[in-house]
Short mmCIF file of C-alpha atoms and ligand atoms in Angstrom, two decimals:
data_model
loop_
_atom_site.label_atom_id
_atom_site.label_comp_id
_atom_site.label_asym_id
_atom_site.label_seq_id
_atom_site.Cartn_x
_atom_site.Cartn_y
_atom_site.Cartn_z
CA UNK A 1 -54.69 -68.31 -84.03
CA UNK A 2 -54.16 -71.99 -83.22
CA UNK A 3 -51.57 -72.18 -85.91
CA UNK A 4 -49.69 -69.31 -84.39
CA UNK A 5 -49.76 -70.94 -80.96
CA UNK A 6 -48.54 -74.28 -82.26
CA UNK A 7 -45.64 -72.46 -83.86
CA UNK A 8 -44.70 -70.83 -80.59
CA UNK A 9 -45.20 -73.88 -78.32
CA UNK A 10 -43.01 -76.44 -79.98
CA UNK A 11 -42.26 -79.70 -78.21
CA UNK A 12 -38.74 -80.86 -78.36
CA UNK A 13 -37.42 -84.36 -77.88
CA UNK A 14 -35.43 -84.87 -74.75
CA UNK A 15 -33.55 -87.67 -73.07
CA UNK A 16 -34.43 -89.25 -69.78
CA UNK A 17 -32.24 -91.76 -68.06
CA UNK A 18 -34.18 -94.42 -66.22
CA UNK A 19 -31.99 -96.39 -63.87
CA UNK A 20 -29.52 -97.87 -63.11
CA UNK A 21 -30.95 -97.31 -59.65
CA UNK A 22 -34.64 -97.47 -60.27
CA UNK A 23 -36.98 -99.85 -58.47
CA UNK A 24 -38.66 -101.11 -61.59
CA UNK A 25 -35.62 -101.97 -63.67
CA UNK A 26 -35.29 -105.26 -61.77
CA UNK A 27 -31.69 -104.76 -60.85
CA UNK A 28 -29.11 -102.47 -62.31
CA UNK A 29 -30.24 -101.63 -65.80
CA UNK A 30 -30.21 -98.21 -67.33
CA UNK A 31 -32.75 -97.33 -69.98
CA UNK A 32 -32.03 -94.23 -72.05
CA UNK A 33 -35.39 -92.92 -73.11
CA UNK A 34 -35.86 -90.37 -75.84
CA UNK A 35 -39.18 -88.72 -75.20
CA UNK A 36 -41.51 -86.44 -77.03
CA UNK A 37 -43.65 -85.11 -74.23
CA UNK A 38 -44.75 -88.31 -72.57
CA UNK A 39 -44.47 -90.45 -75.70
CA UNK A 40 -41.47 -92.69 -76.07
CA UNK A 41 -39.54 -92.14 -79.27
CA UNK A 42 -36.72 -94.52 -78.51
CA UNK A 43 -35.66 -96.74 -75.62
CA UNK A 44 -32.12 -98.00 -75.41
CA UNK A 45 -31.16 -100.45 -72.67
CA UNK A 46 -27.61 -99.86 -71.37
CA UNK A 47 -26.25 -103.02 -69.89
CA UNK A 48 -23.15 -104.07 -68.05
CA UNK A 49 -23.60 -102.74 -64.53
CA UNK A 50 -23.67 -106.25 -63.12
CA UNK A 51 -20.99 -107.75 -65.33
CA UNK A 52 -18.85 -110.19 -63.39
CA UNK A 53 -17.16 -111.98 -66.25
CA UNK A 54 -18.63 -115.36 -65.47
CA UNK A 55 -17.76 -116.85 -68.85
CA UNK A 56 -14.15 -115.90 -68.26
CA UNK A 57 -14.18 -117.12 -64.66
CA UNK A 58 -15.37 -120.49 -65.85
CA UNK A 59 -12.39 -120.83 -68.16
CA UNK A 60 -10.06 -120.78 -65.18
CA UNK A 61 -11.91 -123.41 -63.15
CA UNK A 62 -12.43 -127.09 -63.69
CA UNK A 63 -15.76 -128.42 -64.89
CA UNK A 64 -17.04 -129.18 -61.38
CA UNK A 65 -15.95 -125.85 -59.98
CA UNK A 66 -17.98 -123.97 -62.60
CA UNK A 67 -21.23 -125.06 -60.97
CA UNK A 68 -21.58 -122.27 -58.37
CA UNK A 69 -21.09 -119.68 -61.10
CA UNK A 70 -23.94 -120.92 -63.25
CA UNK A 71 -26.15 -120.46 -60.18
CA UNK A 72 -25.31 -116.81 -60.23
CA UNK A 73 -26.43 -116.07 -63.76
CA UNK A 74 -30.18 -116.26 -63.48
CA UNK A 75 -30.37 -116.37 -59.73
CA UNK A 76 -34.15 -116.55 -59.73
CA UNK A 77 -34.09 -119.89 -61.51
CA UNK A 78 -30.66 -121.27 -60.71
CA UNK A 79 -31.80 -124.87 -61.11
CA UNK A 80 -32.51 -124.32 -64.79
CA UNK A 81 -29.08 -122.83 -65.36
CA UNK A 82 -27.34 -125.69 -63.61
CA UNK A 83 -29.46 -128.06 -65.60
CA UNK A 84 -28.37 -126.55 -68.91
CA UNK A 85 -24.71 -126.46 -67.93
CA UNK A 86 -24.70 -130.05 -66.71
CA UNK A 87 -26.38 -131.29 -69.85
CA UNK A 88 -23.74 -129.56 -71.94
CA UNK A 89 -20.86 -131.08 -69.99
CA UNK A 90 -22.52 -134.49 -70.00
CA UNK A 91 -22.84 -134.37 -73.75
CA UNK A 92 -19.24 -133.29 -74.06
CA UNK A 93 -17.99 -136.07 -71.78
CA UNK A 94 -20.53 -138.61 -73.08
CA UNK A 95 -22.02 -139.34 -69.69
CA UNK A 96 -25.33 -141.14 -69.29
CA UNK A 97 -27.58 -139.76 -66.56
CA UNK A 98 -29.62 -142.32 -64.56
CA UNK A 99 -33.35 -142.11 -65.13
CA UNK A 100 -34.16 -141.28 -61.54
CA UNK A 101 -31.83 -138.32 -61.68
CA UNK A 102 -33.47 -137.19 -64.92
CA UNK A 103 -36.86 -137.20 -63.23
CA UNK A 104 -35.59 -135.38 -60.16
CA UNK A 105 -34.01 -132.77 -62.43
CA UNK A 106 -37.33 -132.25 -64.17
CA UNK A 107 -39.13 -131.86 -60.83
CA UNK A 108 -36.65 -129.27 -59.62
CA UNK A 109 -36.52 -127.37 -62.90
CA UNK A 110 -40.31 -127.13 -63.02
CA UNK A 111 -40.60 -126.08 -59.37
CA UNK A 112 -38.03 -123.42 -60.07
CA UNK A 113 -40.02 -122.32 -63.11
CA UNK A 114 -43.06 -121.84 -60.89
CA UNK A 115 -40.97 -119.87 -58.38
CA UNK A 116 -39.60 -117.71 -61.17
CA UNK A 117 -43.04 -116.99 -62.58
CA UNK A 118 -44.21 -116.06 -59.10
CA UNK A 119 -41.47 -113.45 -59.00
CA UNK A 120 -42.66 -112.25 -62.38
CA UNK A 121 -46.24 -111.86 -61.18
CA UNK A 122 -45.14 -110.12 -58.02
CA UNK A 123 -42.86 -107.67 -59.73
CA UNK A 124 -45.38 -106.99 -62.48
CA UNK A 125 -47.97 -106.19 -59.83
CA UNK A 126 -45.69 -103.77 -58.04
CA UNK A 127 -44.67 -102.17 -61.34
CA UNK A 128 -48.24 -101.36 -62.26
CA UNK A 129 -48.75 -99.98 -58.78
CA UNK A 130 -50.56 -102.87 -57.11
CA UNK A 131 -48.24 -103.30 -54.16
CA UNK A 132 -50.56 -105.74 -52.42
CA UNK A 133 -50.41 -108.03 -55.43
CA UNK A 134 -46.71 -108.42 -54.91
CA UNK A 135 -46.88 -109.87 -51.43
CA UNK A 136 -48.90 -112.98 -52.28
CA UNK A 137 -46.73 -114.56 -54.96
CA UNK A 138 -43.62 -113.78 -52.92
CA UNK A 139 -45.18 -115.47 -49.90
CA UNK A 140 -45.97 -118.57 -51.94
CA UNK A 141 -42.59 -118.68 -53.62
CA UNK A 142 -41.21 -119.05 -50.12
CA UNK A 143 -42.76 -122.55 -50.00
CA UNK A 144 -40.66 -123.57 -52.99
CA UNK A 145 -37.53 -122.01 -51.52
CA UNK A 146 -38.16 -123.96 -48.32
CA UNK A 147 -38.29 -127.15 -50.35
CA UNK A 148 -34.99 -126.28 -52.00
CA UNK A 149 -33.46 -125.30 -48.70
CA UNK A 150 -34.42 -128.65 -47.26
CA UNK A 151 -33.15 -130.39 -50.36
CA UNK A 152 -29.75 -128.83 -50.84
CA UNK A 153 -29.18 -126.28 -48.09
CA UNK A 154 -29.58 -123.09 -50.07
CA UNK A 155 -32.48 -120.89 -51.02
CA UNK A 156 -31.09 -119.32 -54.16
CA UNK A 157 -27.75 -120.73 -55.25
CA UNK A 158 -28.51 -124.40 -55.27
CA UNK A 159 -25.66 -126.24 -57.03
CA UNK A 160 -27.97 -129.22 -56.68
CA UNK A 161 -27.99 -130.54 -60.22
CA UNK A 162 -24.51 -131.92 -60.76
CA UNK A 163 -22.56 -133.23 -63.69
CA UNK A 164 -23.81 -136.82 -64.07
CA UNK A 165 -26.93 -136.52 -61.94
CA UNK A 166 -28.02 -134.71 -58.83
CA UNK A 167 -26.31 -134.09 -55.51
CA UNK A 168 -28.55 -136.24 -53.33
CA UNK A 169 -31.69 -138.30 -53.48
CA UNK A 170 -35.06 -136.90 -52.45
CA UNK A 171 -35.82 -137.41 -48.79
CA UNK A 172 -39.30 -138.36 -47.57
CA UNK A 173 -39.64 -134.90 -46.06
CA UNK A 174 -38.90 -133.19 -49.35
CA UNK A 175 -41.41 -135.37 -51.21
CA UNK A 176 -44.03 -134.52 -48.60
CA UNK A 177 -43.26 -130.83 -48.89
CA UNK A 178 -43.62 -130.96 -52.67
CA UNK A 179 -46.93 -132.79 -52.39
CA UNK A 180 -48.29 -130.24 -49.93
CA UNK A 181 -47.16 -127.44 -52.21
CA UNK A 182 -48.81 -129.00 -55.26
CA UNK A 183 -52.02 -129.38 -53.34
CA UNK A 184 -52.03 -125.69 -52.38
CA UNK A 185 -50.83 -124.29 -55.68
CA UNK A 186 -54.24 -124.17 -57.30
CA UNK A 187 -55.63 -122.04 -54.46
CA UNK A 188 -52.58 -119.78 -54.68
CA UNK A 189 -53.10 -119.16 -58.40
CA UNK A 190 -56.81 -118.54 -57.83
CA UNK A 191 -55.84 -115.90 -55.34
CA UNK A 192 -53.61 -114.13 -57.87
CA UNK A 193 -56.48 -114.30 -60.32
CA UNK A 194 -58.79 -112.66 -57.79
CA UNK A 195 -56.26 -110.01 -56.95
CA UNK A 196 -54.85 -109.18 -60.35
CA UNK A 197 -56.31 -110.94 -63.37
CA UNK A 198 -59.84 -109.75 -62.67
CA UNK A 199 -58.78 -106.25 -61.72
CA UNK A 200 -59.99 -103.75 -64.33
CA UNK A 201 -57.14 -101.27 -63.84
CA UNK A 202 -54.63 -104.06 -64.22
CA UNK A 203 -56.32 -105.20 -67.43
CA UNK A 204 -56.36 -101.69 -68.86
CA UNK A 205 -52.65 -101.30 -68.25
CA UNK A 206 -51.74 -104.60 -69.89
CA UNK A 207 -54.14 -105.15 -72.75
CA UNK A 208 -53.07 -103.93 -76.18
CA UNK A 209 -49.84 -102.41 -74.96
CA UNK A 210 -46.37 -103.27 -76.26
CA UNK A 211 -47.59 -105.60 -78.97
CA UNK A 212 -45.02 -107.88 -80.58
CA UNK A 213 -46.19 -109.81 -83.62
CA UNK A 214 -45.09 -113.38 -84.22
CA UNK A 215 -42.91 -112.29 -87.09
CA UNK A 216 -41.19 -109.58 -85.05
CA UNK A 217 -40.67 -112.01 -82.19
CA UNK A 218 -38.95 -114.49 -84.47
CA UNK A 219 -36.82 -111.80 -86.07
CA UNK A 220 -35.64 -110.63 -82.67
CA UNK A 221 -34.81 -114.19 -81.64
CA UNK A 222 -37.11 -114.12 -78.65
CA UNK A 223 -37.71 -117.39 -76.84
CA UNK A 224 -39.72 -118.69 -73.93
CA UNK A 225 -42.98 -117.10 -72.79
CA UNK A 226 -42.15 -113.93 -74.75
CA UNK A 227 -42.26 -115.88 -78.01
CA UNK A 228 -45.20 -118.07 -77.06
CA UNK A 229 -47.26 -115.02 -76.08
CA UNK A 230 -46.98 -113.92 -79.71
CA UNK A 231 -48.50 -117.22 -80.75
CA UNK A 232 -45.42 -119.14 -81.87
CA UNK A 233 -45.54 -122.69 -80.59
CA UNK A 234 -41.95 -123.31 -79.68
CA UNK A 235 -41.02 -125.04 -76.48
CA UNK A 236 -37.83 -127.03 -76.24
CA UNK A 237 -39.39 -129.37 -73.72
CA UNK A 238 -41.69 -130.53 -76.52
CA UNK A 239 -39.78 -129.78 -79.67
CA UNK A 240 -36.42 -131.10 -78.57
CA UNK A 241 -37.36 -133.20 -75.56
CA UNK A 242 -34.54 -133.88 -73.14
CA UNK A 243 -34.19 -135.46 -69.73
CA UNK A 244 -37.34 -137.61 -70.10
CA UNK A 245 -39.66 -134.68 -70.85
CA UNK A 246 -41.24 -136.89 -73.51
CA UNK A 247 -42.69 -139.04 -70.68
CA UNK A 248 -44.95 -136.27 -69.40
CA UNK A 249 -48.22 -134.95 -70.71
CA UNK A 250 -48.54 -131.18 -70.65
CA UNK A 251 -49.74 -128.34 -72.82
CA UNK A 252 -47.80 -125.39 -74.09
CA UNK A 253 -49.91 -122.28 -73.38
CA UNK A 254 -49.95 -119.80 -76.26
CA UNK A 255 -51.04 -116.21 -76.59
CA UNK A 256 -52.48 -114.70 -79.72
CA UNK A 257 -51.87 -110.98 -79.84
CA UNK A 258 -48.43 -110.72 -78.24
CA UNK A 259 -49.32 -107.87 -75.90
CA UNK A 260 -48.40 -107.48 -72.25
CA UNK A 261 -51.57 -109.23 -71.22
CA UNK A 262 -50.72 -112.34 -73.21
CA UNK A 263 -47.28 -112.49 -71.72
CA UNK A 264 -48.85 -112.38 -68.28
CA UNK A 265 -51.50 -115.00 -69.06
CA UNK A 266 -49.02 -117.38 -70.71
CA UNK A 267 -46.89 -117.41 -67.58
CA UNK A 268 -49.93 -117.84 -65.37
CA UNK A 269 -50.99 -120.87 -67.38
CA UNK A 270 -47.46 -122.26 -67.47
CA UNK A 271 -47.45 -122.54 -63.69
CA UNK A 272 -50.32 -124.99 -63.77
CA UNK A 273 -48.66 -126.98 -66.52
CA UNK A 274 -45.40 -127.13 -64.56
CA UNK A 275 -47.29 -128.40 -61.55
CA UNK A 276 -48.79 -131.08 -63.77
CA UNK A 277 -45.32 -132.17 -64.85
CA UNK A 278 -44.03 -132.25 -61.27
CA UNK A 279 -46.99 -134.38 -60.22
CA UNK A 280 -46.45 -136.88 -63.01
CA UNK A 281 -42.72 -137.04 -62.33
CA UNK A 282 -43.25 -137.62 -58.61
CA UNK A 283 -45.81 -140.35 -59.24
CA UNK A 284 -43.69 -142.13 -61.79
CA UNK A 285 -40.31 -141.62 -60.10
CA UNK A 286 -38.16 -144.60 -61.17
CA UNK A 287 -35.91 -146.42 -58.72
CA UNK A 288 -32.17 -146.44 -59.04
CA UNK A 289 -29.17 -144.28 -58.39
CA UNK A 290 -29.15 -140.51 -58.80
CA UNK A 291 -25.58 -140.16 -59.98
CA UNK A 292 -23.73 -141.61 -62.95
CA UNK A 293 -20.16 -142.83 -62.64
CA UNK A 294 -18.25 -139.62 -63.15
CA UNK A 295 -14.44 -139.66 -63.03
CA UNK A 296 -12.96 -137.63 -60.17
CA UNK A 297 -10.84 -135.77 -62.68
CA UNK A 298 -13.01 -134.94 -65.63
CA UNK A 299 -11.21 -134.49 -68.94
CA UNK A 300 -13.79 -134.40 -71.70
CA UNK A 301 -12.40 -135.23 -75.15
CA UNK A 302 -11.50 -132.40 -77.51
CA UNK A 303 -14.50 -130.90 -79.20
CA UNK A 304 -17.38 -128.55 -78.77
CA UNK A 305 -21.06 -128.78 -77.97
CA UNK A 306 -24.04 -126.48 -77.91
CA UNK A 307 -26.87 -127.67 -75.72
CA UNK A 308 -30.14 -125.88 -75.08
CA UNK A 309 -32.67 -126.14 -72.30
CA UNK A 310 -36.01 -124.43 -71.83
CA UNK A 311 -35.61 -122.10 -68.87
CA UNK A 312 -38.41 -119.98 -67.43
CA UNK A 313 -37.26 -117.06 -69.57
CA UNK A 314 -36.49 -118.95 -72.73
CA UNK A 315 -33.77 -120.93 -74.33
CA UNK A 316 -30.73 -121.28 -72.08
CA UNK A 317 -27.85 -122.48 -74.21
CA UNK A 318 -24.32 -123.48 -73.31
CA UNK A 319 -21.61 -123.59 -75.90
CA UNK A 320 -18.57 -125.26 -74.42
CA UNK A 321 -15.29 -125.92 -76.16
CA UNK A 322 -12.99 -128.50 -74.65
CA UNK A 323 -9.30 -128.81 -75.38
CA UNK A 324 -9.04 -132.10 -73.53
CA UNK A 325 -7.89 -130.61 -70.23
CA UNK A 326 -9.71 -130.33 -66.90
CA UNK A 327 -10.82 -126.78 -67.63
CA UNK A 328 -13.13 -125.64 -70.41
CA UNK A 329 -11.29 -123.78 -73.16
CA UNK A 330 -14.21 -121.48 -73.80
CA UNK A 331 -17.73 -121.21 -72.43
CA UNK A 332 -20.34 -119.10 -74.10
CA UNK A 333 -23.77 -118.83 -72.59
CA UNK A 334 -26.88 -117.95 -74.52
CA UNK A 335 -28.84 -116.05 -71.93
CA UNK A 336 -32.50 -115.63 -72.81
CA UNK A 337 -32.90 -112.44 -70.74
CA UNK A 338 -30.25 -110.65 -72.76
CA UNK A 339 -31.85 -111.49 -76.08
CA UNK A 340 -35.41 -110.88 -74.91
CA UNK A 341 -34.37 -107.47 -73.62
CA UNK A 342 -33.56 -106.39 -77.17
CA UNK A 343 -37.31 -106.19 -77.78
CA UNK A 344 -37.60 -103.28 -75.35
CA UNK A 345 -37.26 -100.56 -77.98
CA UNK A 346 -39.95 -102.13 -80.15
CA UNK A 347 -42.21 -102.56 -77.14
CA UNK A 348 -41.89 -98.97 -75.97
CA UNK A 349 -42.00 -96.89 -79.16
CA UNK A 350 -45.13 -94.77 -79.31
CA UNK A 351 -46.29 -95.72 -75.84
CA UNK A 352 -46.24 -93.64 -72.67
CA UNK A 353 -43.48 -93.54 -70.07
CA UNK A 354 -45.67 -95.52 -67.68
CA UNK A 355 -45.86 -98.33 -70.21
CA UNK A 356 -42.08 -98.65 -70.29
CA UNK A 357 -42.22 -99.98 -66.75
CA UNK A 358 -44.83 -102.55 -67.69
CA UNK A 359 -43.02 -103.58 -70.87
CA UNK A 360 -39.82 -103.99 -68.92
CA UNK A 361 -41.66 -106.10 -66.41
CA UNK A 362 -43.25 -108.46 -68.90
CA UNK A 363 -39.88 -109.09 -70.53
CA UNK A 364 -38.95 -110.35 -67.06
CA UNK A 365 -35.19 -109.95 -67.40
CA UNK A 366 -32.82 -110.98 -64.65
CA UNK A 367 -29.87 -108.65 -64.72
CA UNK A 368 -27.46 -111.26 -63.45
CA UNK A 369 -28.14 -113.10 -66.63
CA UNK A 370 -28.24 -110.09 -68.92
CA UNK A 371 -24.81 -108.89 -67.85
CA UNK A 372 -23.40 -112.35 -67.15
CA UNK B 78 -70.00 -104.90 -63.69
CA UNK B 79 -67.22 -102.36 -63.76
CA UNK B 80 -65.25 -102.48 -60.53
CA UNK B 81 -66.27 -106.00 -59.60
CA UNK B 82 -62.72 -107.22 -60.07
CA UNK B 83 -61.47 -104.51 -57.76
CA UNK B 84 -63.85 -105.58 -55.04
CA UNK B 85 -62.89 -109.24 -55.42
CA UNK B 86 -59.27 -108.25 -54.98
CA UNK B 87 -60.12 -106.16 -51.97
CA UNK B 88 -61.94 -109.10 -50.36
CA UNK B 89 -58.75 -111.16 -50.61
CA UNK B 90 -56.84 -108.44 -48.82
CA UNK B 91 -59.45 -108.12 -46.09
CA UNK B 92 -59.61 -111.87 -45.59
CA UNK B 93 -55.88 -112.02 -45.04
CA UNK B 94 -55.92 -108.91 -42.89
CA UNK B 95 -57.86 -110.84 -40.27
CA UNK B 96 -56.08 -114.12 -41.03
CA UNK B 97 -53.06 -115.77 -39.51
CA UNK B 98 -49.65 -114.09 -39.67
CA UNK B 99 -47.31 -115.78 -42.12
CA UNK B 100 -44.12 -113.91 -41.34
CA UNK B 101 -41.67 -114.89 -38.64
CA UNK B 102 -41.11 -112.14 -36.09
CA UNK B 103 -37.33 -112.02 -36.46
CA UNK B 104 -35.19 -111.53 -34.33
CA UNK B 105 -37.47 -112.57 -31.43
CA UNK B 106 -38.33 -115.71 -33.32
CA UNK B 107 -35.86 -117.64 -35.44
CA UNK B 108 -36.36 -120.36 -37.99
CA UNK B 109 -34.49 -123.61 -37.49
CA UNK B 110 -32.01 -124.28 -40.27
CA UNK B 111 -32.34 -127.44 -42.32
CA UNK B 112 -30.04 -130.43 -41.88
CA UNK B 113 -28.36 -129.66 -45.19
CA UNK B 114 -28.10 -125.89 -44.68
CA UNK B 115 -24.91 -124.39 -46.08
CA UNK B 116 -24.02 -121.26 -44.25
CA UNK B 117 -22.45 -119.67 -41.24
CA UNK B 118 -18.85 -120.40 -40.44
CA UNK B 119 -16.78 -123.49 -41.03
CA UNK B 120 -15.82 -125.59 -38.03
CA UNK B 121 -12.86 -127.91 -38.24
CA UNK B 122 -12.64 -130.98 -36.06
CA UNK B 123 -8.89 -131.24 -35.66
CA UNK B 124 -9.04 -134.80 -34.42
CA UNK B 125 -10.71 -135.97 -37.60
CA UNK B 126 -8.67 -133.93 -40.07
CA UNK B 127 -5.91 -135.84 -41.85
CA UNK B 128 -4.42 -132.82 -43.60
CA UNK B 129 -5.11 -134.09 -47.12
CA UNK B 130 -6.06 -130.64 -48.49
CA UNK B 131 -8.86 -132.07 -50.62
CA UNK B 132 -11.20 -129.38 -49.30
CA UNK B 133 -9.07 -126.51 -50.48
CA UNK B 134 -8.52 -128.21 -53.82
CA UNK B 135 -12.27 -128.51 -54.35
CA UNK B 136 -12.87 -124.87 -53.57
CA UNK B 137 -13.75 -122.93 -56.72
CA UNK B 138 -12.68 -119.56 -55.41
CA UNK B 139 -9.55 -120.21 -53.33
CA UNK B 140 -11.34 -119.25 -50.16
CA UNK B 141 -9.41 -121.71 -48.01
CA UNK B 142 -5.84 -121.13 -46.95
CA UNK B 143 -4.42 -124.11 -45.05
CA UNK B 144 -1.20 -124.58 -43.13
CA UNK B 145 -0.44 -128.24 -42.56
CA UNK B 146 2.26 -129.36 -40.16
CA UNK B 147 3.96 -132.74 -40.00
CA UNK B 148 4.98 -133.89 -36.52
CA UNK B 149 7.82 -136.25 -35.55
CA UNK B 150 5.64 -139.33 -36.21
CA UNK B 151 5.14 -138.11 -39.79
CA UNK B 152 1.52 -137.43 -38.95
CA UNK B 153 -0.02 -134.42 -40.62
CA UNK B 154 -2.25 -132.10 -38.76
CA UNK B 155 -3.85 -128.79 -39.48
CA UNK B 156 -2.19 -125.80 -37.92
CA UNK B 157 -4.19 -123.06 -39.53
CA UNK B 158 -7.43 -123.32 -41.44
CA UNK B 159 -8.10 -119.84 -42.71
CA UNK B 160 -11.49 -119.36 -44.28
CA UNK B 161 -11.73 -116.13 -46.27
CA UNK B 162 -15.48 -115.94 -46.11
CA UNK B 163 -15.47 -112.83 -48.27
CA UNK B 164 -14.42 -115.03 -51.17
CA UNK B 165 -16.67 -117.92 -50.23
CA UNK B 166 -19.50 -118.92 -52.55
CA UNK B 167 -21.15 -121.09 -49.88
CA UNK B 168 -21.26 -123.94 -52.34
CA UNK B 169 -20.31 -126.51 -49.73
CA UNK B 170 -17.87 -128.29 -52.05
CA UNK B 171 -15.24 -128.26 -49.29
CA UNK B 172 -17.56 -130.06 -46.88
CA UNK B 173 -18.49 -132.58 -49.54
CA UNK B 174 -14.88 -133.21 -50.54
CA UNK B 175 -13.64 -134.03 -47.05
CA UNK B 176 -13.12 -137.79 -46.74
CA UNK B 177 -13.33 -137.81 -42.93
CA UNK B 178 -16.15 -135.27 -42.47
CA UNK B 179 -13.81 -133.11 -40.46
CA UNK B 180 -15.19 -129.82 -41.70
CA UNK B 181 -18.80 -128.75 -41.18
CA UNK B 182 -20.97 -125.63 -41.18
CA UNK B 183 -22.00 -124.12 -37.86
CA UNK B 184 -25.27 -122.93 -39.45
CA UNK B 185 -25.22 -119.64 -37.61
CA UNK B 186 -26.44 -117.52 -40.50
CA UNK B 187 -26.09 -114.13 -38.79
CA UNK B 188 -22.56 -113.54 -40.10
CA UNK B 189 -22.65 -109.88 -41.00
CA UNK B 190 -19.68 -107.98 -39.63
CA UNK B 191 -18.37 -104.45 -39.50
CA UNK B 192 -14.98 -104.66 -41.16
CA UNK B 193 -13.51 -106.55 -44.05
CA UNK B 194 -10.88 -108.22 -41.92
CA UNK B 195 -13.61 -109.78 -39.78
CA UNK B 196 -14.55 -111.87 -42.78
CA UNK B 197 -11.36 -113.89 -42.49
CA UNK B 198 -11.11 -116.30 -39.60
CA UNK B 199 -9.36 -119.47 -38.52
CA UNK B 200 -11.67 -122.46 -38.29
CA UNK B 201 -9.21 -124.38 -36.13
CA UNK B 202 -9.77 -122.18 -33.11
CA UNK B 203 -13.31 -123.15 -32.39
CA UNK B 204 -13.36 -120.92 -29.30
CA UNK B 205 -11.99 -117.86 -31.10
CA UNK B 206 -14.88 -117.54 -33.54
CA UNK B 207 -14.67 -113.83 -33.97
CA UNK B 208 -10.92 -113.45 -33.95
CA UNK B 209 -9.48 -111.80 -36.98
CA UNK B 210 -6.40 -112.69 -38.95
CA UNK B 211 -4.02 -111.16 -41.49
S1 SF4 C 415 -18.17 -123.29 -49.47
FE1 SF4 C 415 -17.29 -123.37 -51.54
S2 SF4 C 415 -16.30 -121.39 -51.82
FE2 SF4 C 415 -16.69 -121.58 -49.63
S3 SF4 C 415 -14.79 -122.43 -48.79
FE3 SF4 C 415 -16.13 -124.17 -49.25
S4 SF4 C 415 -15.58 -124.81 -51.32
FE4 SF4 C 415 -14.73 -122.75 -51.01
S1 SF4 C 416 -10.69 -130.82 -43.57
FE1 SF4 C 416 -11.03 -132.81 -44.58
S2 SF4 C 416 -10.47 -132.44 -46.71
FE2 SF4 C 416 -9.67 -130.70 -45.56
S3 SF4 C 416 -7.56 -131.31 -45.10
FE3 SF4 C 416 -8.80 -131.95 -43.35
S4 SF4 C 416 -9.36 -134.07 -43.82
FE4 SF4 C 416 -8.62 -133.19 -45.74
#
């Protein structure tokens, strides 16, 4: 009897298009899901809805004028993008950045990392259905945006880190604001722990879902918290220290099973480590100028460089080719979101449709960066 | 205990429910903009401007369209200072590039408008803020 029924009721695979206008795709991403009932058979991310041709735009502007465009790649952590771009141009033009500027860059990059992880926590919360959990990290991120607004006059597109240093020195008010923020951060994180980390439903959704093993992570070329959640200890701030990162003591949080839960916990822990770095950098801030002597017309010598920086999402790399003129001949950007997003299929296969949303969220892609 | 985490979370919510408001009640209340704030419209101080065009040369997106006039004393002054704010990246490079600090932001961030042409304006006419051009 049962055999007869199973012959009659046959499930058939079907396609479901998630996005590009879907609240949990973090922007304009389309995911083509092949489903068998509620099980995911295949998930294909379709990108390009936010393509603006930034690499091409940069080729038609001089090195200084490229700055506002790097802000618009990963707009949630624009400081880190500017940082990577400036380091690449500095290496190309053989510029030496003053130590004070290096420290200020580290402070800003780490603050931006915290802000970015707050967005991650907030959007993860809303994606698993805990709308309340979203409000708190977004509220606290506002403190960091206020600091940046005071510092450089913008909340998202900073253009603060400049070729050769930073735009302006830290004012007393900004230093005070950072200190107040650091003092409150611990209580903020405790609050997220109370709201989310301890929540049983939240744990059930995240634990043992979308597992990526260390080997798979390396094969896919994942970087950042995605890679470290799988237990691979790779952090450019430690392994290829730049901009005085070797002066600071901090740990690199690692996961062990590579599931959604680990990716969440790694980012949670990273926030405390970033705060530790900011504190050390503020305490040991060297005196001096914040800008190197940069020629008004910058013509880096012919050649090419590839420089990497640890952004909140992974390795941000800039490959710039100079032909000796004021404009870059070619800019290629290694965007961590794009490469991390390739793990989506692996993370979704065999899981339920509801898990796709969570997997997508723990990848934490920024579509501005994915599409460039 | 199963459900303990849920209750802890709920206590946070309840605590904040009776706590202080953190949001600003816009538009009744408005936040002051910082000293460095980049936004609003550009204002040109014609007395300070020397017509050197450094601002428009610094602009990454050709958002500034200047018309410079030379008078009988060979002195340059700005006749038209068209800011196509639809193209503007609000990077502030123009303000930074100006050697005489002639161009500044008015910091009025409520710049939404109804038509595309409203985005383009002349910063010379400081009284004609909402006049349209082209
Ligand atoms: S803010 Fe930037 S984009 Fe806008 S007019 Fe000035 S230089 Fe051009
Ligand atoms: S506004 Fe400043 S930079 Fe622009 S033309 Fe006038 S003086 Fe030169």
